[in-house]
GROMACS .gro file of C-alpha atoms in nm:
model
  299
    1UNK     CA    1   1.319   9.269   4.414
    2UNK     CA    2   1.194   9.600   4.558
    3UNK     CA    3   1.144   9.600   4.936
    4UNK     CA    4   0.789   9.607   5.070
    5UNK     CA    5   0.674   9.961   5.140
    6UNK     CA    6   0.569   9.982   5.505
    7UNK     CA    7   0.216  10.127   5.522
    8UNK     CA    8   0.291  10.352   5.816
    9UNK     CA    9   0.598  10.492   5.640
   10UNK     CA   10   0.397  10.538   5.322
   11UNK     CA   11   0.131  10.742   5.501
   12UNK     CA   12   0.398  10.964   5.655
   13UNK     CA   13   0.565  11.004   5.314
   14UNK     CA   14   0.231  11.102   5.160
   15UNK     CA   15   0.180  11.363   5.433
   16UNK     CA   16   0.526  11.501   5.362
   17UNK     CA   17   0.456  11.494   4.989
   18UNK     CA   18   0.143  11.708   5.034
   19UNK     CA   19   0.344  11.960   5.234
   20UNK     CA   20   0.619  11.957   4.975
   21UNK     CA   21   0.364  12.022   4.702
   22UNK     CA   22   0.228  12.321   4.894
   23UNK     CA   23   0.564  12.480   4.974
   24UNK     CA   24   0.745  12.380   4.655
   25UNK     CA   25   1.091  12.370   4.811
   26UNK     CA   26   1.277  12.080   4.975
   27UNK     CA   27   1.481  12.285   5.224
   28UNK     CA   28   1.184  12.493   5.340
   29UNK     CA   29   0.959  12.187   5.367
   30UNK     CA   30   1.218  11.987   5.563
   31UNK     CA   31   1.253  12.276   5.808
   32UNK     CA   32   0.875  12.303   5.844
   33UNK     CA   33   0.843  11.927   5.908
   34UNK     CA   34   1.133  11.919   6.152
   35UNK     CA   35   1.332  11.670   5.949
   36UNK     CA   36   1.649  11.684   5.739
   37UNK     CA   37   1.663  11.759   5.369
   38UNK     CA   38   1.819  11.417   5.285
   39UNK     CA   39   1.544  11.236   5.481
   40UNK     CA   40   1.275  11.426   5.291
   41UNK     CA   41   1.447  11.359   4.961
   42UNK     CA   42   1.460  10.986   5.039
   43UNK     CA   43   1.087  10.990   5.117
   44UNK     CA   44   1.017  11.151   4.779
   45UNK     CA   45   1.239  10.896   4.606
   46UNK     CA   46   1.052  10.608   4.775
   47UNK     CA   47   0.718  10.737   4.652
   48UNK     CA   48   0.847  10.789   4.298
   49UNK     CA   49   0.993  10.438   4.300
   50UNK     CA   50   0.669  10.290   4.434
   51UNK     CA   51   0.449  10.470   4.181
   52UNK     CA   52   0.691  10.451   3.888
   53UNK     CA   53   0.658  10.818   3.798
   54UNK     CA   54   0.853  11.140   3.850
   55UNK     CA   55   0.649  11.368   4.076
   56UNK     CA   56   0.849  11.695   4.061
   57UNK     CA   57   1.082  11.874   3.823
   58UNK     CA   58   1.340  12.120   3.955
   59UNK     CA   59   1.285  12.479   3.843
   60UNK     CA   60   1.475  12.797   3.941
   61UNK     CA   61   1.223  12.875   4.214
   62UNK     CA   62   1.220  12.525   4.363
   63UNK     CA   63   1.002  12.232   4.258
   64UNK     CA   64   0.720  12.211   4.005
   65UNK     CA   65   0.484  11.907   3.981
   66UNK     CA   66   0.495  11.709   3.661
   67UNK     CA   67   0.172  11.613   3.486
   68UNK     CA   68   0.185  11.276   3.666
   69UNK     CA   69   0.287  11.456   3.984
   70UNK     CA   70  -0.030  11.666   3.981
   71UNK     CA   71  -0.235  11.342   3.970
   72UNK     CA   72  -0.028  11.198   4.257
   73UNK     CA   73  -0.059  11.513   4.467
   74UNK     CA   74  -0.436  11.528   4.420
   75UNK     CA   75  -0.471  11.165   4.532
   76UNK     CA   76  -0.223  11.215   4.817
   77UNK     CA   77  -0.425  11.507   4.953
   78UNK     CA   78  -0.742  11.295   4.945
   79UNK     CA   79  -0.570  11.004   5.122
   80UNK     CA   80  -0.418  11.225   5.388
   81UNK     CA   81  -0.748  11.405   5.447
   82UNK     CA   82  -0.936  11.072   5.478
   83UNK     CA   83  -0.669  10.936   5.710
   84UNK     CA   84  -0.691  11.245   5.932
   85UNK     CA   85  -1.071  11.223   5.933
   86UNK     CA   86  -1.058  10.854   6.028
   87UNK     CA   87  -0.818  10.920   6.315
   88UNK     CA   88  -1.034  11.207   6.440
   89UNK     CA   89  -1.351  10.995   6.421
   90UNK     CA   90  -1.188  10.704   6.603
   91UNK     CA   91  -1.047  10.937   6.866
   92UNK     CA   92  -1.398  11.072   6.922
   93UNK     CA   93  -1.546  10.721   6.950
   94UNK     CA   94  -1.274  10.599   7.186
   95UNK     CA   95  -1.245  10.905   7.407
   96UNK     CA   96  -1.328  10.800   7.768
   97UNK     CA   97  -1.523  11.122   7.821
   98UNK     CA   98  -1.704  11.170   7.489
   99UNK     CA   99  -1.679  10.835   7.309
  100UNK     CA  100  -1.933  10.571   7.209
  101UNK     CA  101  -2.041  10.254   7.393
  102UNK     CA  102  -2.230   9.978   7.207
  103UNK     CA  103  -2.453   9.790   7.451
  104UNK     CA  104  -2.696   9.506   7.375
  105UNK     CA  105  -2.962   9.391   7.621
  106UNK     CA  106  -3.259   9.158   7.653
  107UNK     CA  107  -3.608   9.279   7.562
  108UNK     CA  108  -3.722   9.208   7.918
  109UNK     CA  109  -3.484   9.475   8.054
  110UNK     CA  110  -3.614   9.757   7.836
  111UNK     CA  111  -3.839   9.901   8.108
  112UNK     CA  112  -3.655   9.782   8.420
  113UNK     CA  113  -3.277   9.753   8.460
  114UNK     CA  114  -3.160   9.935   8.147
  115UNK     CA  115  -3.334  10.271   8.211
  116UNK     CA  116  -3.223  10.263   8.575
  117UNK     CA  117  -2.862  10.181   8.487
  118UNK     CA  118  -2.835  10.431   8.204
  119UNK     CA  119  -2.995  10.710   8.405
  120UNK     CA  120  -2.732  10.664   8.676
  121UNK     CA  121  -2.448  10.630   8.426
  122UNK     CA  122  -2.555  10.938   8.229
  123UNK     CA  123  -2.546  11.143   8.547
  124UNK     CA  124  -2.196  11.006   8.615
  125UNK     CA  125  -2.057  11.047   8.259
  126UNK     CA  126  -2.289  11.280   8.063
  127UNK     CA  127  -2.051  11.317   7.768
  128UNK     CA  128  -2.049  10.949   7.673
  129UNK     CA  129  -2.289  10.818   7.409
  130UNK     CA  130  -2.452  10.472   7.430
  131UNK     CA  131  -2.581  10.293   7.118
  132UNK     CA  132  -2.841  10.037   7.229
  133UNK     CA  133  -2.944   9.704   7.072
  134UNK     CA  134  -3.249   9.523   7.209
  135UNK     CA  135  -3.231   9.152   7.119
  136UNK     CA  136  -3.244   8.789   7.243
  137UNK     CA  137  -2.959   8.620   7.430
  138UNK     CA  138  -2.828   8.426   7.129
  139UNK     CA  139  -2.821   8.740   6.913
  140UNK     CA  140  -2.627   8.926   7.182
  141UNK     CA  141  -2.362   8.653   7.185
  142UNK     CA  142  -2.348   8.662   6.803
  143UNK     CA  143  -2.301   9.039   6.797
  144UNK     CA  144  -2.031   9.021   7.063
  145UNK     CA  145  -1.848   8.763   6.848
  146UNK     CA  146  -1.880   8.987   6.541
  147UNK     CA  147  -1.768   9.294   6.732
  148UNK     CA  148  -2.083   9.492   6.651
  149UNK     CA  149  -2.145   9.541   7.025
  150UNK     CA  150  -1.893   9.563   7.310
  151UNK     CA  151  -2.107   9.480   7.613
  152UNK     CA  152  -2.420   9.272   7.661
  153UNK     CA  153  -2.672   9.231   7.942
  154UNK     CA  154  -2.777   8.867   7.939
  155UNK     CA  155  -2.910   8.586   8.161
  156UNK     CA  156  -2.685   8.311   8.032
  157UNK     CA  157  -2.316   8.287   8.104
  158UNK     CA  158  -2.099   8.172   7.813
  159UNK     CA  159  -1.768   7.993   7.871
  160UNK     CA  160  -1.585   8.204   7.614
  161UNK     CA  161  -1.706   8.540   7.749
  162UNK     CA  162  -1.646   8.731   8.070
  163UNK     CA  163  -1.958   8.768   8.282
  164UNK     CA  164  -2.025   8.999   8.575
  165UNK     CA  165  -2.344   8.931   8.776
  166UNK     CA  166  -2.527   9.262   8.795
  167UNK     CA  167  -2.879   9.210   8.925
  168UNK     CA  168  -3.083   8.934   9.083
  169UNK     CA  169  -3.455   8.953   9.005
  170UNK     CA  170  -3.733   8.768   9.184
  171UNK     CA  171  -3.971   8.575   8.962
  172UNK     CA  172  -4.343   8.562   9.036
  173UNK     CA  173  -4.648   8.402   8.884
  174UNK     CA  174  -4.890   8.647   8.726
  175UNK     CA  175  -5.255   8.541   8.698
  176UNK     CA  176  -5.566   8.712   8.557
  177UNK     CA  177  -5.757   8.937   8.798
  178UNK     CA  178  -6.040   8.681   8.808
  179UNK     CA  179  -5.815   8.379   8.870
  180UNK     CA  180  -5.918   8.135   9.143
  181UNK     CA  181  -5.584   8.188   9.327
  182UNK     CA  182  -5.573   8.566   9.296
  183UNK     CA  183  -5.605   8.619   9.674
  184UNK     CA  184  -5.311   8.394   9.763
  185UNK     CA  185  -4.986   8.557   9.875
  186UNK     CA  186  -4.771   8.261   9.773
  187UNK     CA  187  -4.828   7.961   9.547
  188UNK     CA  188  -4.657   7.644   9.431
  189UNK     CA  189  -4.625   7.598   9.057
  190UNK     CA  190  -4.792   7.262   9.105
  191UNK     CA  191  -5.110   7.456   9.191
  192UNK     CA  192  -5.113   7.581   8.832
  193UNK     CA  193  -5.074   7.245   8.657
  194UNK     CA  194  -5.414   7.276   8.489
  195UNK     CA  195  -5.368   7.638   8.374
  196UNK     CA  196  -5.255   7.742   8.030
  197UNK     CA  197  -4.911   7.903   8.019
  198UNK     CA  198  -4.802   8.220   7.841
  199UNK     CA  199  -4.426   8.226   7.797
  200UNK     CA  200  -4.130   8.313   7.576
  201UNK     CA  201  -4.039   8.089   7.279
  202UNK     CA  202  -3.801   7.796   7.318
  203UNK     CA  203  -3.440   7.908   7.284
  204UNK     CA  204  -3.485   8.221   7.494
  205UNK     CA  205  -3.300   8.238   7.825
  206UNK     CA  206  -3.619   8.317   8.016
  207UNK     CA  207  -3.792   8.014   7.864
  208UNK     CA  208  -3.512   7.788   7.992
  209UNK     CA  209  -3.555   7.926   8.345
  210UNK     CA  210  -3.933   7.876   8.338
  211UNK     CA  211  -3.902   7.522   8.203
  212UNK     CA  212  -3.655   7.442   8.479
  213UNK     CA  213  -3.899   7.561   8.745
  214UNK     CA  214  -4.185   7.366   8.586
  215UNK     CA  215  -3.975   7.048   8.572
  216UNK     CA  216  -3.880   7.095   8.936
  217UNK     CA  217  -4.253   7.120   9.020
  218UNK     CA  218  -4.327   6.811   8.810
  219UNK     CA  219  -4.576   6.980   8.579
  220UNK     CA  220  -4.600   7.050   8.207
  221UNK     CA  221  -4.885   7.294   8.141
  222UNK     CA  222  -5.013   7.354   7.791
  223UNK     CA  223  -4.871   7.668   7.628
  224UNK     CA  224  -5.139   7.901   7.498
  225UNK     CA  225  -4.928   8.190   7.368
  226UNK     CA  226  -4.561   8.273   7.316
  227UNK     CA  227  -4.401   8.617   7.297
  228UNK     CA  228  -4.045   8.747   7.315
  229UNK     CA  229  -4.167   9.049   7.510
  230UNK     CA  230  -4.242   9.003   7.882
  231UNK     CA  231  -4.463   9.312   7.891
  232UNK     CA  232  -4.678   9.155   7.618
  233UNK     CA  233  -4.690   8.830   7.814
  234UNK     CA  234  -4.814   9.012   8.122
  235UNK     CA  235  -5.079   9.187   7.912
  236UNK     CA  236  -5.202   8.856   7.772
  237UNK     CA  237  -5.231   8.719   8.125
  238UNK     CA  238  -5.424   9.028   8.237
  239UNK     CA  239  -5.663   8.961   7.948
  240UNK     CA  240  -5.733   8.614   8.087
  241UNK     CA  241  -5.533   8.412   7.833
  242UNK     CA  242  -5.328   8.208   8.078
  243UNK     CA  243  -5.073   8.243   8.358
  244UNK     CA  244  -4.703   8.328   8.334
  245UNK     CA  245  -4.377   8.341   8.526
  246UNK     CA  246  -4.217   8.684   8.495
  247UNK     CA  247  -3.982   8.913   8.688
  248UNK     CA  248  -4.162   9.082   8.976
  249UNK     CA  249  -4.132   9.426   8.812
  250UNK     CA  250  -4.374   9.318   8.537
  251UNK     CA  251  -4.653   9.204   8.770
  252UNK     CA  252  -4.966   9.419   8.759
  253UNK     CA  253  -4.855   9.644   8.472
  254UNK     CA  254  -5.174   9.572   8.274
  255UNK     CA  255  -5.395   9.447   8.557
  256UNK     CA  256  -5.254   9.100   8.627
  257UNK     CA  257  -5.208   8.980   8.985
  258UNK     CA  258  -4.857   8.884   9.099
  259UNK     CA  259  -4.817   8.589   9.336
  260UNK     CA  260  -4.492   8.494   9.510
  261UNK     CA  261  -4.351   8.152   9.428
  262UNK     CA  262  -4.256   7.905   9.699
  263UNK     CA  263  -3.967   7.771   9.491
  264UNK     CA  264  -3.632   7.904   9.624
  265UNK     CA  265  -3.496   7.898   9.268
  266UNK     CA  266  -3.754   8.146   9.140
  267UNK     CA  267  -3.499   8.412   9.049
  268UNK     CA  268  -3.303   8.512   8.745
  269UNK     CA  269  -2.960   8.674   8.741
  270UNK     CA  270  -2.870   8.940   8.488
  271UNK     CA  271  -2.504   8.971   8.399
  272UNK     CA  272  -2.287   9.205   8.197
  273UNK     CA  273  -2.083   9.011   7.941
  274UNK     CA  274  -1.794   9.099   7.709
  275UNK     CA  275  -1.513   8.945   7.506
  276UNK     CA  276  -1.182   8.868   7.674
  277UNK     CA  277  -0.965   8.824   7.363
  278UNK     CA  278  -0.926   9.199   7.319
  279UNK     CA  279  -0.925   9.497   7.556
  280UNK     CA  280  -1.244   9.697   7.589
  281UNK     CA  281  -1.238  10.045   7.438
  282UNK     CA  282  -1.204  10.313   7.710
  283UNK     CA  283  -1.573  10.421   7.701
  284UNK     CA  284  -1.696  10.061   7.741
  285UNK     CA  285  -1.437   9.992   8.010
  286UNK     CA  286  -1.567  10.296   8.196
  287UNK     CA  287  -1.924  10.165   8.189
  288UNK     CA  288  -1.806   9.824   8.309
  289UNK     CA  289  -1.620   9.981   8.602
  290UNK     CA  290  -1.925  10.192   8.687
  291UNK     CA  291  -2.154   9.886   8.693
  292UNK     CA  292  -1.902   9.682   8.892
  293UNK     CA  293  -1.884   9.940   9.171
  294UNK     CA  294  -2.259   9.956   9.238
  295UNK     CA  295  -2.540   9.727   9.347
  296UNK     CA  296  -2.836   9.680   9.113
  297UNK     CA  297  -3.020   9.406   9.302
  298UNK     CA  298  -3.384   9.420   9.406
  299UNK     CA  299  -3.432   9.579   9.744
   0.00000   0.00000   0.00000
């Protein structure tokens, strides 16, 4: 039985074959490649054995491709060119100074943490490119598992992923500008038991935090509207369609009034998460190190 042809050896043999086809002489090609004539001849024999055809005929001036050999050489050139292109593209993606980082983040960070973080990182490493995905927590974990993103900014820590706390955000209640409690500086959630609630859908990390705070306060207000976008939620509140619990940065964007919460647990923590079963590519590892060395908390 013929031995299995190692793929790495085959690619090298194909590269040598292309060079041999261009120079047309074993001795000259071996010298150009920095190998011996017998080693080059064995590489040619391996390819002919693998493909079951004779690639060259000897002529007085050196080597001449056979009819089958011309087909083989044409395909070999295409394979070698595609291999070189692939290696160059991967090298560009993985270069720590010019490569690509794939980062997913929650919708609620689109106008707060993410622009701040990326502005600072771009000033630090201007040659690196960042491909962004804006999606819910569960989709970020799915994309990390699939390998379509390398890093994620989430609120929920997963046991099978690394997680670096990055930023703690205060949560506030936003109420319409005509709300009865609009002049208060601080409120208890129990004060809002009779108000309608605007919040994110069940299954979102932010929804779990809000439901926890409501359970702690012993209330279960009726939900009037749901949206995955916190900026939209704040706008609905400003329009008088209910009250909401949102990060402090969203308060007042469309005219709502932000009120501090008396609950000590009225915060959310944003973390950077990544897989631990494989090393991060150099560009992503550089972003992780950059984030780790700085503080991103609220002042």
